Amino acid sequence: MCGILGFVPATGKRETDLEGLCERMGMEMRHRGPDDSGVWIDPQIGLALGHRRLSIVDLSAAGRQPMMSANGRYVIVLNGEIYNFGELRKLLESSGYPFHGHSDTEVALATFERFGWEAALERFVGMFALALWDREERTLWLARDRVGEKPLYYATVNGTFLFASDLAALRRFPGWSPDIDRDSLGLMMRHFYVPAPRTIYQDVYKLSAGGWLRISLDSGGLALTPGRYWDASEVATDAAQNQRALEPALAVDQLDMLLRKTICDKMITDVPLGAFLSGGIDSSTIVALMQAETMKPVRTFSIGFEEAGYDEAVEAQRVAQHLGTSHTELYVSASEAQAVIPRLPDLYSEPFADSSQIPTYLVSALARQQVTVALSGDGGDELFGGYNRYHLGQRIWRRSARVPLSLRETVSSLARRLPEARIEQFFDQLRPMFPERWRHKQIGRKVQKLAALLSIPDEMEVYKALISMWAEPSTLVLGSSNVDLVDQFRGRIGGLPTFPERMMLLDFLTYLPDDILTKVDRASMGESLEVRVPFLDHRVAEHAWRMPLELKVRRGEGKWILKKVLERYVPRTLFERPKMGFGVPIGAWLRGPLRDWAETLLDSSRVTREGYFRATVVERHWRAHLEQRADNAHLLWPVLMFQAWLERYERPH
């Protein structure tokens, strides 16, 4: 886990002090690699490659980057881990490659030298973003792992191509002055994140998951050619078309064995190792299988909150006790959690508004006190049907489609007139009468969203409504259009046979890399902690897509097969509970201790002066929230996160 950066100019355009500039850019992301740094330059070309190192495998100087291949042709900078480097090394040693250390980076270099660019990428099992300079061909190659666990940004500034793991590094390049992309801002208001390949800036991009980019130098300047070595939509479609019935017990055996193998790969490290544990299905499965693979107690970490409905520490403690892990928990006060908020613009150098970023940072900080690497259970929902929307969306669509649209629109209109607060009060009185699995948080907001779904005429529009915060961002963001992320992906998901599977794939392509993995990467790297995600090993993903849907979602129950695996290690009573998410009570905080902070950022004169949002719309939702006529936290938080980011990076000081 590290930070990488570099730049290469068009012919005849060279920066002075290449090494100093590269070092200054690298210092902007030193949290990604506090242990060491390195620069390699080609003064004749004007190219520089930089690296910030968090030492994980091969802690010696032999693991330093940038690293040159044995034949002197290639130079690499790599962020992440190649988990199967041991197998690849044995193969390469048999052909006589002269290794000097035992790092995965040296193995990656040798693999490129032996097999070539794309064939090498296809052999890697890992999470990574990397840059490879071919000195012979005068070509720079960039690549990102299949799922998008590691970030990579790029842009062209005054004829120079530059890339980095963090936007903050790019900002240090001379002449950097891109405009904010208002359509990207609108997408952030809708989804809480800016989806790849977009960024918050015009003409600045993220490399897409499973993608590569070739930057060639020729007499005419720089030629950029994109490509892809792994496409989740193609893999999922091919797998779905070759699904076959499988006896459930055998399917559970196969998944158990595969997960144990991939978790063993993720446990290889030269530094202390642990795992996040919430007590839910995904993290409990990872920890259970880790503990099954080692004789020593696994170090596990969880965060607890004083606020009712947000505390998972009790469940995590029960699972930890049953498995015999070395468990550490920390109960965090509201004030301690709120103290993280001023740091968010620095942690997330691009606007980002999933409020679970706060507890994710806190549990990362807790884990970093004891370990340098932690395993996480992310990805289980997208691969095994865990989100409520997968069965809820299909149920809503099937039932509502039987009713004439005009009648649905009338019922929807009447239901949406009920204030969220009134709905909450009504259900609060009835809550003790419901089974525990029905006692959901934010029931008023969910009822309003359900009412809105009744009038939708298309199944993918149902999905879009389920994942949207601001349904029409152009009503809020000045100068933006309602860019439709779902429409952009319709062609890539059409080969899947069922609506739930299409939703799962869309989440895998968008929400997973651009929200979940972005959140985890930035929060953990803010504390120089490497997080590994076993469920997102591409072999696990491909195996999951080959499973029939009924092994994942049964009678409205998601992650059926994953629960069956976990039952072998943990009693079902310890993990069977309503899905909580990993959140904090932002709505209550905005009415209380965060009110002054929010008032400053949402001040109408300020919003008007800056010119990104319609001040009247912001003010209306803010007042309704303060007066408890609605819980608008989900609408206000992305506005606040953008405003805080704008204050940190774009406003003159």
XYZ file of C-alpha atoms in Angstrom, residues 291-626:
336
model
C -9.181 -17.711 12.653
C -9.684 -21.139 11.082
C -6.406 -20.670 9.169
C -4.150 -19.727 12.092
C -3.354 -21.031 15.554
C -2.876 -17.524 16.969
C -5.831 -15.326 17.954
C -6.663 -12.927 15.118
C -6.585 -9.285 16.162
C -10.031 -7.787 15.574
C -11.285 -4.234 15.934
C -14.683 -2.599 16.280
C -16.110 0.814 17.100
C -19.056 1.422 19.406
C -21.313 4.476 19.656
C -23.375 5.737 22.549
C -26.325 6.606 20.289
C -29.064 3.971 20.227
C -29.450 2.238 16.875
C -25.867 2.918 15.743
C -23.895 0.631 18.053
C -22.642 -2.669 16.616
C -19.916 -3.236 19.202
C -22.015 -5.590 21.345
C -22.646 -7.956 18.426
C -18.995 -7.775 17.382
C -17.892 -8.640 20.918
C -20.113 -11.739 20.964
C -18.700 -12.997 17.670
C -15.141 -12.269 18.824
C -15.681 -14.194 22.062
C -17.091 -17.182 20.212
C -14.175 -17.272 17.750
C -11.534 -16.532 20.370
C -10.013 -13.506 18.668
C -7.880 -10.877 20.381
C -10.557 -8.216 20.267
C -10.216 -4.470 20.749
C -13.223 -2.191 20.869
C -13.482 1.521 21.398
C -16.623 3.380 22.358
C -16.559 6.766 20.683
C -18.472 9.765 21.968
C -20.390 12.023 19.612
C -17.811 14.767 20.112
C -14.939 12.412 19.209
C -16.717 11.329 16.033
C -17.536 14.915 15.110
C -13.881 15.875 15.550
C -13.142 13.818 12.421
C -15.319 16.034 10.210
C -12.795 18.896 9.764
C -10.302 16.315 8.475
C -12.587 14.920 5.782
C -11.586 17.329 2.960
C -7.944 16.322 3.475
C -8.714 12.617 3.705
C -10.943 12.781 0.611
C -9.242 15.181 -1.775
C -12.310 14.878 -4.013
C -15.772 15.681 -2.576
C -17.267 12.551 -1.014
C -20.386 12.280 1.128
C -20.993 8.762 2.435
C -21.215 9.590 6.145
C -19.945 6.126 7.091
C -16.582 7.640 6.164
C -16.485 8.836 9.805
C -16.697 5.455 11.612
C -14.520 3.892 8.886
C -11.783 6.371 9.699
C -12.219 5.799 13.439
C -11.943 2.014 13.210
C -8.907 2.425 10.922
C -7.252 4.675 13.490
C -8.014 2.125 16.211
C -6.583 -0.777 14.199
C -3.447 1.150 13.210
C -2.394 1.303 16.848
C -1.680 -2.443 16.683
C -1.489 -3.533 13.027
C -0.380 -2.270 9.620
C -2.707 -4.488 7.547
C -6.399 -5.210 8.185
C -8.862 -7.415 6.322
C -12.367 -6.133 5.627
C -15.683 -7.725 4.633
C -16.600 -5.250 1.891
C -18.044 -6.667 -1.324
C -20.239 -9.355 0.218
C -23.441 -7.405 -0.391
C -22.816 -6.792 -4.094
C -21.741 -10.364 -4.828
C -24.194 -12.295 -2.650
C -27.329 -10.143 -2.753
C -27.133 -8.466 0.621
C -28.724 -5.079 0.037
C -32.436 -4.785 0.727
C -32.974 -3.145 -2.647
C -32.205 -6.397 -4.475
C -35.329 -8.144 -3.256
C -37.322 -5.010 -2.395
C -36.857 -3.469 -5.847
C -38.028 -6.598 -7.619
C -40.998 -7.023 -5.284
C -42.082 -3.414 -5.744
C -41.781 -3.604 -9.506
C -43.616 -6.916 -9.844
C -46.527 -5.825 -7.691
C -46.832 -2.251 -8.862
C -46.639 -3.219 -12.545
C -49.959 -5.048 -12.137
C -51.729 -1.798 -11.201
C -52.593 0.817 -13.842
C -50.012 3.605 -13.906
C -52.615 6.337 -13.419
C -53.827 4.755 -10.163
C -50.252 4.284 -8.940
C -49.491 7.937 -9.608
C -52.523 9.031 -7.565
C -51.616 6.831 -4.568
C -47.992 7.982 -4.804
C -48.980 11.645 -4.815
C -51.191 11.261 -1.743
C -48.603 9.268 0.221
C -45.811 11.730 -0.522
C -47.769 14.573 1.019
C -47.352 13.003 4.471
C -44.407 14.632 6.293
C -41.528 12.287 7.104
C -41.615 13.383 10.731
C -45.298 12.421 11.047
C -44.582 8.980 9.575
C -41.670 8.509 12.011
C -43.858 9.410 14.979
C -46.550 6.975 13.874
C -44.133 4.061 13.448
C -42.333 4.867 16.704
C -45.575 4.054 18.518
C -45.941 0.764 16.644
C -42.268 -0.260 16.614
C -42.444 -2.517 19.736
C -45.145 -4.566 18.018
C -42.949 -5.409 14.991
C -40.452 -8.293 14.725
C -36.900 -7.046 15.232
C -36.006 -7.519 11.554
C -38.663 -4.916 10.614
C -37.489 -2.228 13.033
C -35.619 -0.196 10.434
C -34.094 3.229 10.989
C -35.337 6.272 9.048
C -38.689 4.641 8.343
C -40.231 7.981 7.330
C -37.696 8.508 4.590
C -38.105 4.920 3.397
C -41.892 5.197 3.229
C -41.549 8.405 1.194
C -39.118 6.713 -1.168
C -41.465 3.725 -1.516
C -44.319 6.076 -2.364
C -42.196 7.706 -5.070
C -41.436 4.288 -6.572
C -45.121 3.557 -7.162
C -45.298 5.984 -10.071
C -42.203 4.699 -11.926
C -42.896 2.905 -15.227
C -39.583 1.026 -15.728
C -37.658 -1.458 -13.558
C -34.289 0.265 -13.991
C -35.931 3.548 -13.045
C -36.968 1.799 -9.825
C -33.319 0.959 -9.179
C -32.250 4.518 -9.988
C -34.808 5.888 -7.538
C -33.608 3.489 -4.835
C -29.993 4.660 -5.146
C -30.655 8.385 -5.669
C -30.543 11.061 -2.982
C -31.298 14.193 -5.026
C -33.567 12.706 -7.690
C -33.088 15.698 -10.021
C -29.747 17.348 -9.189
C -30.316 20.119 -11.732
C -32.898 21.617 -9.362
C -30.037 22.144 -6.900
C -26.794 22.484 -8.903
C -26.672 25.567 -11.104
C -25.646 24.866 -14.679
C -25.867 21.100 -14.375
C -27.877 18.552 -16.303
C -29.408 15.410 -14.839
C -26.691 13.026 -16.019
C -28.068 9.491 -15.785
C -25.492 7.015 -14.512
C -27.904 4.094 -14.875
C -28.574 4.815 -18.555
C -24.831 4.816 -19.230
C -24.592 1.217 -18.007
C -27.788 -0.295 -19.442
C -25.909 -1.807 -22.360
C -23.410 -3.520 -20.061
C -25.958 -5.277 -17.834
C -28.534 -6.454 -20.375
C -27.089 -9.954 -20.587
C -28.071 -10.821 -17.016
C -31.371 -12.697 -16.744
C -33.018 -11.137 -13.670
C -33.631 -7.682 -12.235
C -31.801 -8.421 -8.920
C -28.722 -9.626 -10.801
C -28.728 -6.502 -12.961
C -28.904 -4.355 -9.814
C -26.061 -6.306 -8.235
C -23.854 -5.861 -11.291
C -24.605 -2.140 -11.506
C -23.610 -1.759 -7.868
C -20.442 -3.751 -8.530
C -19.543 -1.463 -11.432
C -20.363 1.853 -9.744
C -21.284 1.997 -6.064
C -18.676 -0.535 -4.947
C -15.538 1.060 -6.461
C -16.587 4.700 -6.292
C -18.279 4.751 -2.891
C -17.401 1.738 -0.727
C -13.815 1.190 -1.848
C -13.078 4.903 -2.091
C -14.345 5.352 1.457
C -12.216 2.498 2.794
C -9.066 3.421 0.888
C -9.027 7.101 1.877
C -10.082 6.518 5.484
C -7.543 3.753 6.088
C -4.704 5.471 4.243
C -5.350 8.558 6.326
C -3.868 6.441 9.119
C -1.347 4.615 6.882
C -3.257 1.349 7.252
C -3.498 -1.136 4.390
C -6.946 -2.729 4.034
C -7.367 -5.940 2.043
C -10.764 -7.148 0.818
C -10.913 -10.951 0.285
C -14.426 -10.994 -1.219
C -13.118 -8.870 -4.098
C -10.518 -11.333 -5.256
C -11.634 -11.673 -8.876
C -11.766 -15.451 -8.522
C -14.376 -15.087 -5.781
C -16.345 -12.590 -7.876
C -16.359 -14.874 -10.909
C -17.411 -17.820 -8.748
C -20.257 -15.804 -7.230
C -21.593 -14.811 -10.643
C -21.659 -18.444 -11.717
C -24.041 -19.232 -8.852
C -27.784 -19.250 -9.556
C -29.564 -16.341 -7.912
C -31.549 -18.653 -5.625
C -28.331 -19.545 -3.801
C -27.861 -15.881 -2.941
C -31.381 -14.488 -2.473
C -34.106 -16.797 -1.122
C -37.594 -15.759 -0.069
C -36.472 -12.188 0.467
C -33.366 -13.250 2.420
C -30.081 -11.996 0.997
C -26.660 -13.667 1.276
C -28.232 -17.078 1.860
C -25.141 -19.071 0.852
C -22.772 -16.788 2.755
C -24.832 -17.321 5.899
C -24.583 -21.075 5.360
C -20.792 -20.805 5.236
C -20.724 -18.654 8.362
C -23.021 -21.067 10.237
C -20.190 -23.602 10.150
C -18.130 -21.337 12.404
C -20.553 -19.042 14.256
C -24.067 -19.805 15.590
C -26.730 -18.073 13.528
C -28.111 -16.371 16.641
C -24.923 -14.296 16.857
C -25.209 -12.715 13.400
C -28.879 -12.869 12.406
C -30.161 -9.302 12.826
C -31.431 -6.417 10.672
C -28.871 -4.867 8.342
C -27.600 -1.710 10.050
C -24.999 -0.236 7.759
C -22.074 1.580 9.333
C -23.407 5.028 10.028
C -23.614 7.901 12.463
C -26.618 10.063 13.427
C -25.797 12.962 11.112
C -29.383 14.252 11.172
C -29.413 14.762 14.940
C -25.900 16.203 14.927
C -26.859 18.813 12.331
C -29.644 20.040 14.598
C -27.306 20.045 17.590
C -23.520 20.254 17.889
C -22.858 20.610 14.143
C -25.459 23.324 13.605
C -23.088 26.301 13.719
C -20.636 24.598 11.331
C -23.459 23.783 8.918
C -25.036 27.250 9.192
C -21.741 28.816 8.118
C -21.334 26.573 5.074
C -25.020 26.835 4.052
C -25.376 30.585 4.542
C -27.532 31.855 1.680
C -25.345 34.836 0.812
C -22.288 32.608 0.701
C -24.007 29.948 -1.418
C -25.239 32.633 -3.819
C -21.793 34.239 -4.081
C -20.067 30.936 -4.830
C -22.598 30.125 -7.527
C -22.768 26.323 -7.418
C -26.112 25.751 -5.677
C -29.534 27.378 -5.747
C -29.511 29.107 -2.381
C -33.308 29.026 -2.047
C -33.363 25.243 -2.444
C -30.586 24.751 0.108
C -32.265 27.098 2.573
C -35.650 25.400 2.218
C -34.267 21.945 2.991
C -32.095 23.252 5.817
C -35.027 24.986 7.533
C -37.266 21.917 7.143
C -34.552 19.812 8.737
C -34.002 22.197 11.657
